[in-house]
mmCIF file of C-alpha atoms (C1' of nucleotides) in Angstrom:
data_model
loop_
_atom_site.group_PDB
_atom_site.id
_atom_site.type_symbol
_atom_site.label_atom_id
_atom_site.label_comp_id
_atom_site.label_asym_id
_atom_site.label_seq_id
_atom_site.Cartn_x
_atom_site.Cartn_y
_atom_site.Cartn_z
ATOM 1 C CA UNK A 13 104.268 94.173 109.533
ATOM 2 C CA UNK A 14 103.835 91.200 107.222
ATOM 3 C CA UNK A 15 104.741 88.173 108.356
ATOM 4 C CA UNK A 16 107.996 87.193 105.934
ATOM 5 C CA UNK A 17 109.781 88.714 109.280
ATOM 6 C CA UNK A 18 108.418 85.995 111.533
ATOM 7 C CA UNK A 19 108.925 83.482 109.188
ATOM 8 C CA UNK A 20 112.960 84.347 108.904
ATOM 9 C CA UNK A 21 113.090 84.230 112.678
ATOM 10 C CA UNK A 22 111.090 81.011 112.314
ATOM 11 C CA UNK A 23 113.497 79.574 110.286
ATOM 12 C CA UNK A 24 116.603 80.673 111.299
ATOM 13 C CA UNK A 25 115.394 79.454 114.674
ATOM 14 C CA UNK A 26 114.743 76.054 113.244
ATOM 15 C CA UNK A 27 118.031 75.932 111.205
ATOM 16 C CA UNK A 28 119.749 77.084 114.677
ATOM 17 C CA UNK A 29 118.185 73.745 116.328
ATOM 18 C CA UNK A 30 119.662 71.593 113.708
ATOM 19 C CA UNK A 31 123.055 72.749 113.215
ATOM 20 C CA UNK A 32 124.845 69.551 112.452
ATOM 21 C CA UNK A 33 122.443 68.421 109.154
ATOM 22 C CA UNK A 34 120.780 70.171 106.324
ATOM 23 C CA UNK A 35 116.706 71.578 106.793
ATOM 24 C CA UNK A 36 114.544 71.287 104.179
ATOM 25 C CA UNK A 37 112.419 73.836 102.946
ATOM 26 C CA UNK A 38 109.522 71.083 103.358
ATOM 27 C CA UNK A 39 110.979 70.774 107.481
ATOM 28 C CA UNK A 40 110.935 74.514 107.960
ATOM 29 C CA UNK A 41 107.234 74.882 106.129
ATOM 30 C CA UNK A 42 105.884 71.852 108.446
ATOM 31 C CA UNK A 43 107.285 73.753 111.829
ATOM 32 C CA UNK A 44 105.945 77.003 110.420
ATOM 33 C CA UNK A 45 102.422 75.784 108.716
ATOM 34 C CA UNK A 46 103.038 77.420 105.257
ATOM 35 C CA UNK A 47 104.097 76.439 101.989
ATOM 36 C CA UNK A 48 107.232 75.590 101.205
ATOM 37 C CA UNK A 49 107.548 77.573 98.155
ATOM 38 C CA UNK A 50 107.151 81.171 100.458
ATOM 39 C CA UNK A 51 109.906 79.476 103.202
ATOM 40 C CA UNK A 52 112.105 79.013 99.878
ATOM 41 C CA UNK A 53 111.759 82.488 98.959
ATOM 42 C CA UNK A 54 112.329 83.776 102.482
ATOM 43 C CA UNK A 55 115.472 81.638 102.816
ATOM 44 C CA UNK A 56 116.579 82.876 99.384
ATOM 45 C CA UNK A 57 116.716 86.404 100.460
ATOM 46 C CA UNK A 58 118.505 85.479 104.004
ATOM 47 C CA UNK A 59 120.969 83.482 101.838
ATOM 48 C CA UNK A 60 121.770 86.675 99.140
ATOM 49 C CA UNK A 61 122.719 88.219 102.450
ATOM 50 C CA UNK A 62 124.873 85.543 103.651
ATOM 51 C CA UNK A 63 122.960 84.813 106.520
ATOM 52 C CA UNK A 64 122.250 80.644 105.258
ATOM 53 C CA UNK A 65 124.072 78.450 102.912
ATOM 54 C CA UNK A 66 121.652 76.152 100.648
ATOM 55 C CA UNK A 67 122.217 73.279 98.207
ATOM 56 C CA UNK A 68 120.205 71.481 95.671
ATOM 57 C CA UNK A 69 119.554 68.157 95.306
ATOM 58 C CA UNK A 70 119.363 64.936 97.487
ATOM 59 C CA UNK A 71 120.779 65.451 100.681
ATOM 60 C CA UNK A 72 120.829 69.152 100.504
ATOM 61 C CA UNK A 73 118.602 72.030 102.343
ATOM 62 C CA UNK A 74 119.766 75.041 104.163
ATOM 63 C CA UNK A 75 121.705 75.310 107.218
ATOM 64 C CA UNK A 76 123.294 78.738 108.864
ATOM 65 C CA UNK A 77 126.202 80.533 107.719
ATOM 66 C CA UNK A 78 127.295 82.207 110.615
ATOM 67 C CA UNK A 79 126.809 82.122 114.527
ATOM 68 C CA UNK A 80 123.623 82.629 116.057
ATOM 69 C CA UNK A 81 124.835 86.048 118.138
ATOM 70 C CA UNK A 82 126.459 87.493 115.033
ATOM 71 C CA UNK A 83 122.532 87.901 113.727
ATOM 72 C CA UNK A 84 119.513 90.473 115.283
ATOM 73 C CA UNK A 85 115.961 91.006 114.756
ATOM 74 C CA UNK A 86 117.049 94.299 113.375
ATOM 75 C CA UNK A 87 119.134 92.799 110.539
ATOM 76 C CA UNK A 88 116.083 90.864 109.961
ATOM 77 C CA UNK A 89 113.776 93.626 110.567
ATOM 78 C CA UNK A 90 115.703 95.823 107.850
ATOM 79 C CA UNK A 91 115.885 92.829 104.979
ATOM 80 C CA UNK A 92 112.107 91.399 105.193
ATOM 81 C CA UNK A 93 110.378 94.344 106.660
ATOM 82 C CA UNK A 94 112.153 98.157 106.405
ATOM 83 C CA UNK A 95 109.395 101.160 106.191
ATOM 84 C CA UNK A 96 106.609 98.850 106.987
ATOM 85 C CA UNK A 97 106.257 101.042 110.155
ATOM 86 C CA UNK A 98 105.471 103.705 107.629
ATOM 87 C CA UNK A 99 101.795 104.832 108.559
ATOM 88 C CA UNK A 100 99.591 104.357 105.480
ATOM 89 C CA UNK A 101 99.242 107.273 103.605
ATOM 90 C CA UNK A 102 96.485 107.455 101.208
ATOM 91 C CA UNK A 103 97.030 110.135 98.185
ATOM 92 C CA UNK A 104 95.112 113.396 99.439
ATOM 93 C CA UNK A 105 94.528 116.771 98.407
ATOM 94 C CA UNK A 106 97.319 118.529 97.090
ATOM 95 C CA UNK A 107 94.920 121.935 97.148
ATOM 96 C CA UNK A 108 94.379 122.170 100.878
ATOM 97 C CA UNK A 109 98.025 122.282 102.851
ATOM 98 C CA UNK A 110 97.424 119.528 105.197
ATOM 99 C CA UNK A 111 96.746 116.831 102.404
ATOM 100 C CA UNK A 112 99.976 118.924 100.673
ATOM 101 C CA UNK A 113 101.734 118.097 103.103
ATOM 102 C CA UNK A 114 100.455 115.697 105.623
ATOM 103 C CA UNK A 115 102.680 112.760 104.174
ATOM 104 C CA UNK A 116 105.909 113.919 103.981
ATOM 105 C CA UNK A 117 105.616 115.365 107.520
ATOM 106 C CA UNK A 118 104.474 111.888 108.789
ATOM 107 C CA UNK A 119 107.546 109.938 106.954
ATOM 108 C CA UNK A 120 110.038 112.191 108.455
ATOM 109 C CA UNK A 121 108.542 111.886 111.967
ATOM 110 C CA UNK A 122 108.142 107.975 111.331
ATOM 111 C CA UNK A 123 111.726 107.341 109.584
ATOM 112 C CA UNK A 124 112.918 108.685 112.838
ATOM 113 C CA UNK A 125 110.613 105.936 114.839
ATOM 114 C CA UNK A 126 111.861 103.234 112.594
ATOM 115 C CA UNK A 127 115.651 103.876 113.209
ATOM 116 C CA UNK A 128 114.377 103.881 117.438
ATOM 117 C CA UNK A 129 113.342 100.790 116.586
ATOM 118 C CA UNK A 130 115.682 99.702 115.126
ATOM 119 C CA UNK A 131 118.243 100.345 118.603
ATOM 120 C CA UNK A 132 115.728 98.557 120.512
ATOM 121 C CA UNK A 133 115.740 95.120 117.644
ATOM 122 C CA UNK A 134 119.431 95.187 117.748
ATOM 123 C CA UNK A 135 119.519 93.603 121.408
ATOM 124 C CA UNK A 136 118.021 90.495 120.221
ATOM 125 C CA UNK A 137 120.089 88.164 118.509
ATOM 126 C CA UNK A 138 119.321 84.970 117.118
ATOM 127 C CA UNK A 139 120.868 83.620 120.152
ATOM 128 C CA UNK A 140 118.600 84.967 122.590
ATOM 129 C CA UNK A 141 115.674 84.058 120.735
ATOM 130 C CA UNK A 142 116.710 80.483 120.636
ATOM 131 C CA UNK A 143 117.251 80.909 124.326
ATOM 132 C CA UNK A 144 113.840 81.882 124.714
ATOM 133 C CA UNK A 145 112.435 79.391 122.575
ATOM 134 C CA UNK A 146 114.299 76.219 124.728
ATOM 135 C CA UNK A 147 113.195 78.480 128.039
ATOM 136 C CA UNK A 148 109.531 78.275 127.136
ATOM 137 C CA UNK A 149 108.362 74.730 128.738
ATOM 138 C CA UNK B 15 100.197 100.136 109.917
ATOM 139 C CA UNK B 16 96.562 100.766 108.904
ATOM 140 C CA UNK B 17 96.009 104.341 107.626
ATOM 141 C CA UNK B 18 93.188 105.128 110.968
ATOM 142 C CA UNK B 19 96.428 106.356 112.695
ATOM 143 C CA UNK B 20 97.380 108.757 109.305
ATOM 144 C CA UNK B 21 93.601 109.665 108.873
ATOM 145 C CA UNK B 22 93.437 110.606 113.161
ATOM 146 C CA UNK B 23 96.437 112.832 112.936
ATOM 147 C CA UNK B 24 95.247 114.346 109.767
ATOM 148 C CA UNK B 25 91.651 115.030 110.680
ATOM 149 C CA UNK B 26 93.089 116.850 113.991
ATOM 150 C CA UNK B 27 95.711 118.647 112.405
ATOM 151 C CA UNK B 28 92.775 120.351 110.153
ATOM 152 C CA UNK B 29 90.912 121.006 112.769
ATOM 153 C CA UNK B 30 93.698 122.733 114.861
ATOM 154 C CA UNK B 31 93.677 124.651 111.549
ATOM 155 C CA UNK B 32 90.056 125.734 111.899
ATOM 156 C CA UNK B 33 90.419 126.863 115.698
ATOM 157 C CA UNK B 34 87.389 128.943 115.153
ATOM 158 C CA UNK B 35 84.876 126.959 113.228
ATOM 159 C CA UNK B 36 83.522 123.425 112.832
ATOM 160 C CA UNK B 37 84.832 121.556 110.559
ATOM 161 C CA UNK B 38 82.654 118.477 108.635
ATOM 162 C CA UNK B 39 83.243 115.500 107.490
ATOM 163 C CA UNK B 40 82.823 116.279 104.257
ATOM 164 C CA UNK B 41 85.560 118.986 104.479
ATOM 165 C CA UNK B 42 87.776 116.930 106.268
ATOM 166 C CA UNK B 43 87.254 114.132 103.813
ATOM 167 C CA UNK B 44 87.852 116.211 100.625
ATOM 168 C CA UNK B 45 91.256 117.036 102.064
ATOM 169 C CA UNK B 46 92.313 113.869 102.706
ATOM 170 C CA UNK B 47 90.687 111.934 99.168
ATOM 171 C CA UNK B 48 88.827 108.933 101.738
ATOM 172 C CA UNK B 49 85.100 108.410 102.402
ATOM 173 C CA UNK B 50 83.329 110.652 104.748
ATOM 174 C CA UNK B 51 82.032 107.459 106.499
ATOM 175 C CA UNK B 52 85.202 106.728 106.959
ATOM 176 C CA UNK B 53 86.244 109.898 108.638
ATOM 177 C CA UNK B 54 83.401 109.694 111.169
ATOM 178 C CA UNK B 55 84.417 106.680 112.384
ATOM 179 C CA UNK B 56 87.831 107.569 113.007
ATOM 180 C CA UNK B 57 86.292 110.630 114.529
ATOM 181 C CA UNK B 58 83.962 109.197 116.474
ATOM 182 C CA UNK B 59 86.863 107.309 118.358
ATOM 183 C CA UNK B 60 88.442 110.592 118.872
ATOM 184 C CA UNK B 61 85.414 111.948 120.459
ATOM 185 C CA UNK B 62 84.726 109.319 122.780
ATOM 186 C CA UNK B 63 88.504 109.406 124.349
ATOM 187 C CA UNK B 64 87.864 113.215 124.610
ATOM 188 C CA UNK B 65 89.913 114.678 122.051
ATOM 189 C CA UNK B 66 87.595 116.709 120.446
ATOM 190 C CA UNK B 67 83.488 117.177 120.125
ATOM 191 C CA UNK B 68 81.209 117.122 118.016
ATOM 192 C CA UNK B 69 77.552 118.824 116.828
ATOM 193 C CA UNK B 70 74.675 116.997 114.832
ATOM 194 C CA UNK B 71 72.123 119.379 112.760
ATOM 195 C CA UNK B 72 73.173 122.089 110.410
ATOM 196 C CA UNK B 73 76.186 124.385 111.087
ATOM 197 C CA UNK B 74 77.590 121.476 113.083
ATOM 198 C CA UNK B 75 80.721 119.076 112.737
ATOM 199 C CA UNK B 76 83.633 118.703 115.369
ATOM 200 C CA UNK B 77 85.958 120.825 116.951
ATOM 201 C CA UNK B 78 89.304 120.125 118.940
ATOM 202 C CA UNK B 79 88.093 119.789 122.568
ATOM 203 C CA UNK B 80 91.922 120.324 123.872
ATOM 204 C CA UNK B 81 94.535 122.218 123.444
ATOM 205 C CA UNK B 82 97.040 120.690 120.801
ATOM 206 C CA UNK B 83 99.633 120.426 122.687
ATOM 207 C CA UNK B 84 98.177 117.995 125.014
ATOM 208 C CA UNK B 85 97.708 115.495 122.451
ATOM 209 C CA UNK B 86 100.634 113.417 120.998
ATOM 210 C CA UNK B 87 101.369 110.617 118.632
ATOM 211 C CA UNK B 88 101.669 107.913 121.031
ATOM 212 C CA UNK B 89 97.865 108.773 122.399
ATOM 213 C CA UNK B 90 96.741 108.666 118.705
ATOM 214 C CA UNK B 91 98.614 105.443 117.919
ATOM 215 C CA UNK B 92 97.081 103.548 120.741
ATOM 216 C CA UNK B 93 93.966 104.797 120.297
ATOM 217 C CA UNK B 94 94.086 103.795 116.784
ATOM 218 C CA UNK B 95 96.788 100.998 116.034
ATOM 219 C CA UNK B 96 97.898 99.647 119.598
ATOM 220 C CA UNK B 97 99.458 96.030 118.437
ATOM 221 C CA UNK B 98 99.885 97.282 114.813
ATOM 222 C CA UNK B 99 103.418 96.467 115.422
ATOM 223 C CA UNK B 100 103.517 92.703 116.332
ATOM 224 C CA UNK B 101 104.923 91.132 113.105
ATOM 225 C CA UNK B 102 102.093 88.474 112.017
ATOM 226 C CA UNK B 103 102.336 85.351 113.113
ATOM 227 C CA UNK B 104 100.570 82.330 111.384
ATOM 228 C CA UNK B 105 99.531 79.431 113.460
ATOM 229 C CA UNK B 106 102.521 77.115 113.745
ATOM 230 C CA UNK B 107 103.140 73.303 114.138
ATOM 231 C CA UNK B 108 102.804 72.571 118.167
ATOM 232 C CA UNK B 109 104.400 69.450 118.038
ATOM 233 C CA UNK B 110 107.828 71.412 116.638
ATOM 234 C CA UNK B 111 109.267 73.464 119.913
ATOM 235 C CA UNK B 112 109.943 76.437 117.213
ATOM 236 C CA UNK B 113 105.946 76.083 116.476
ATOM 237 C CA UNK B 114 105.025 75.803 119.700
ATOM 238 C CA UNK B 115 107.021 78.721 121.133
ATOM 239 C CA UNK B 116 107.483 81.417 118.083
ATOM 240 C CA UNK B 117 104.381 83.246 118.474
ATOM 241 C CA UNK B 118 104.454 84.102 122.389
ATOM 242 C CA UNK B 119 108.967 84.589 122.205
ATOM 243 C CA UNK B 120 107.481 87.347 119.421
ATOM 244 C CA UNK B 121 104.879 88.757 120.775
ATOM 245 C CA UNK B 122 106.160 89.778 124.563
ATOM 246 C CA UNK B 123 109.607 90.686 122.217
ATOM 247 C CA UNK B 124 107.041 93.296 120.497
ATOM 248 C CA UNK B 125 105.502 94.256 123.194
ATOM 249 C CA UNK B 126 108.776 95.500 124.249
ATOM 250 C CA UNK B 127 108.893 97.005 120.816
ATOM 251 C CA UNK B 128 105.943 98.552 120.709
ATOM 252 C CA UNK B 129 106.625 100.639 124.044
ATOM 253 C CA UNK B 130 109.993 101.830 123.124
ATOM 254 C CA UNK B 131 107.881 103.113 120.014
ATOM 255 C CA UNK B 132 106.301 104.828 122.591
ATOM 256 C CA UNK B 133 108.598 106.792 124.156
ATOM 257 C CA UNK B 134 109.321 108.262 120.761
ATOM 258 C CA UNK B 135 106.212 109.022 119.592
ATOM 259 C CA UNK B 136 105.658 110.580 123.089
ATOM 260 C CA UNK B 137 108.065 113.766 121.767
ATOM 261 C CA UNK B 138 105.667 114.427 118.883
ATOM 262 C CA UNK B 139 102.614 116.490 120.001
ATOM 263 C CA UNK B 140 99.724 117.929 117.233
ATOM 264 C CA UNK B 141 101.368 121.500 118.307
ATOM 265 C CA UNK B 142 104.267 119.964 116.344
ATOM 266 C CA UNK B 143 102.545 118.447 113.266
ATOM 267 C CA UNK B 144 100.775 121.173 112.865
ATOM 268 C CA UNK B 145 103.997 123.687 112.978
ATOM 269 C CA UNK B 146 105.867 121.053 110.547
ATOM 270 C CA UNK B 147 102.735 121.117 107.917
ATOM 271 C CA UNK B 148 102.920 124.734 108.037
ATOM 272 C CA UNK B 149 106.487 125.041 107.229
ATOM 273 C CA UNK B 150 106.379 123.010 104.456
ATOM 274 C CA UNK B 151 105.914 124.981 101.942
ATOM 275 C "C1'" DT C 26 59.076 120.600 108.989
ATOM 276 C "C1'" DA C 27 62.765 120.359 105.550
ATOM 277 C "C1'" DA C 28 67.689 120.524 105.203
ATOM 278 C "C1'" DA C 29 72.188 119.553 106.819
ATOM 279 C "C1'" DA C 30 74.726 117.508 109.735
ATOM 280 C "C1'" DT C 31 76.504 113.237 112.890
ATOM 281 C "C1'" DG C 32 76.292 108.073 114.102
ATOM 282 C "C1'" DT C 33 76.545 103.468 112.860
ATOM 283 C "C1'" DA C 34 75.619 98.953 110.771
ATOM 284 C "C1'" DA C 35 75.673 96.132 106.825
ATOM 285 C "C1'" DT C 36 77.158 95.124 102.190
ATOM 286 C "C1'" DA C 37 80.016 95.674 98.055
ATOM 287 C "C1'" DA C 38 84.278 96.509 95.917
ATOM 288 C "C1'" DT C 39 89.070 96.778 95.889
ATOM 289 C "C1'" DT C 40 93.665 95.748 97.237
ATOM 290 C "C1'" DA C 41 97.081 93.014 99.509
ATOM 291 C "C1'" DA C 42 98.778 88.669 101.161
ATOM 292 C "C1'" DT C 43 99.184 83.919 100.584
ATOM 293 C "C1'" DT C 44 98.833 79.596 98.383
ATOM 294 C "C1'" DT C 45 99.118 76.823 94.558
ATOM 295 C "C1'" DT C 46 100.787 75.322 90.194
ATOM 296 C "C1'" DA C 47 104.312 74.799 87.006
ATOM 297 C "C1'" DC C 48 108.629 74.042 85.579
ATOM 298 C "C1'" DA C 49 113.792 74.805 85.142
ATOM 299 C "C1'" DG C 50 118.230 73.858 87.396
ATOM 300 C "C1'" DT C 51 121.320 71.044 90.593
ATOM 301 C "C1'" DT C 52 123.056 67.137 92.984
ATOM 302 C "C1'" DT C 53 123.271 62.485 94.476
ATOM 303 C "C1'" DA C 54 122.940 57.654 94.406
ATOM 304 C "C1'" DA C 55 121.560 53.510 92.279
ATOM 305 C "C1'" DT D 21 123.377 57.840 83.008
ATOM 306 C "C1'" DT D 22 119.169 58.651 84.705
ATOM 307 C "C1'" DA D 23 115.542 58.941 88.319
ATOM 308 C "C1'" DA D 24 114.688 61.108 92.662
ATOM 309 C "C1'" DA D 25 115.021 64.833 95.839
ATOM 310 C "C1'" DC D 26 116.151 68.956 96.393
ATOM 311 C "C1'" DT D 27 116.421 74.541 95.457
ATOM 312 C "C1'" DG D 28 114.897 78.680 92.617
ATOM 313 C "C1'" DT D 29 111.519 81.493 90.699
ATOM 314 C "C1'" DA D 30 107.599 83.213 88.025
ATOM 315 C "C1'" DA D 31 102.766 83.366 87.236
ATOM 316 C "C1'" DA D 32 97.983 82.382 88.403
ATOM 317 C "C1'" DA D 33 94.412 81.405 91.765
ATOM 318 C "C1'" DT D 34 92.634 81.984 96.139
ATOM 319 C "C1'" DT D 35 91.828 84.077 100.543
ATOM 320 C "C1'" DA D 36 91.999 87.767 103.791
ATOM 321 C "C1'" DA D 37 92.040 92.555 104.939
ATOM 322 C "C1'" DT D 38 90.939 97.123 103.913
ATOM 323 C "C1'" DT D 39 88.173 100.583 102.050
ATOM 324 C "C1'" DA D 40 84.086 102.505 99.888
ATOM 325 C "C1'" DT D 41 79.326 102.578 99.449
ATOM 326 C "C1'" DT D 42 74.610 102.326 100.747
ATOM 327 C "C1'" DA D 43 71.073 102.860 103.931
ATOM 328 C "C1'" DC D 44 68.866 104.833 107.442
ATOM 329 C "C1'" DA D 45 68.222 106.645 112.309
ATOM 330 C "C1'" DT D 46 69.125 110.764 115.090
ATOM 331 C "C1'" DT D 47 69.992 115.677 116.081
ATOM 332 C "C1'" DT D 48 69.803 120.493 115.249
ATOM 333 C "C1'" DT D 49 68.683 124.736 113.020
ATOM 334 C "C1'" DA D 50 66.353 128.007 110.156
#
DNA sequence: TAAAATGTAATAATTAATTTTACAGTTTAA
DNA sequence: TTAAACTGTAAAATTAATTATTACATTTTA
């Protein structure tokens, strides 16, 4: 999984921890150690979905758009990450029938093991995880 | 996911295609369009966990060792990909309690993750990869 | 004993991920 | 009303990860 997944739990997270003021992308990219031009296209995406508000300018930032339990790893999971569980498939011989067919059977079988996934994601909200985050001391 | 996991499963599903013969490298490789190198190694690791066997000199090559359906997805994915699932987590600032706390809150939630994965995987054995290859058609 | 295979390490090439640069647009405060 | 501090985004450069290639030792058979 790449890691634009980790980073939108990173900065929800943050933006979670500071509910009452605006985060920069320049905050978020300091807590996180990367540049603040890949937080600002993570938090653009989160924001298209209405997860986080932003404004420009002085005094502006992001901050979250709705509550903390109202968002799980799986709505995450789905906006910076769906069919990344998909098993790399190189292109393969279309003569013999296992290279035919080898793909599609392994999509199928791993479309099903993304939606599993996907029931197990859904019991952590954004919540939780910023319980666990105060919890570890 | 790296593509060991999708050249395991498609190396054994040939095989279990080829009850009667041994199969090379070579062959193996021109079905799936990768380097014959590359195939060995996979192979190799399926060898020394017992899957199948192999034979050096002329006339040799590998053969399934078991019975396919006593091998399923879940054996070949931690064989080949075990921790494939954590999302990636660059080092993060230690001095921020998001830093400091992401990566480990992630990991044991992937860990989780990873062996609910399991269980699904579990349902999938070669007998059944090998039945869905043959019906597509 | 030559040919055809596995086994494996080391290097080269390719592809993917990430950072960096650049710059346009917005908002605020002096 | 304009300079400063932000977001927004595209494009190029760099770095990291994956894959292919080369090389060669070992085994087995005819």
């Amino acid at each position: 999984m790449n890691s634009d997944f980790t980073l939108a739990i990173h900065s929800l997270t943050f933006l979670a921890l500071q509910p009452d003021r605006m985060s920069t992308s320049d905050m978020i990219s300091e807590s996180a150690c990367v540049h603040p031009v890949r937080i600002r296209k993570v938090l653009s995406l989160l924001k298209r979905h209405g997860f986080i508000e932003s404004k420009e300018g002085i005094g502006g930032g992001f901050h979250f758009a709705v509550d903390v339990s109202e968002v799980n790893l799986w709505d995450i999971y789905k906006l910076t990450s769906e069919g990344s569980l998909q098993p790399k498939c190189p292109e393969s011989n279309e003569q013999c029938i296992v290279g035919a067919n080898m793909q599609s059977v392994l999509f199928n079988i791993f479309l099903g093991a993304e939606e599993h996934l996907g029931l197990y994601l859904k019991n952590y909200t954004l919540k939780e995880v910023v319980d666990l985050i105060n919890q570890e001391k």
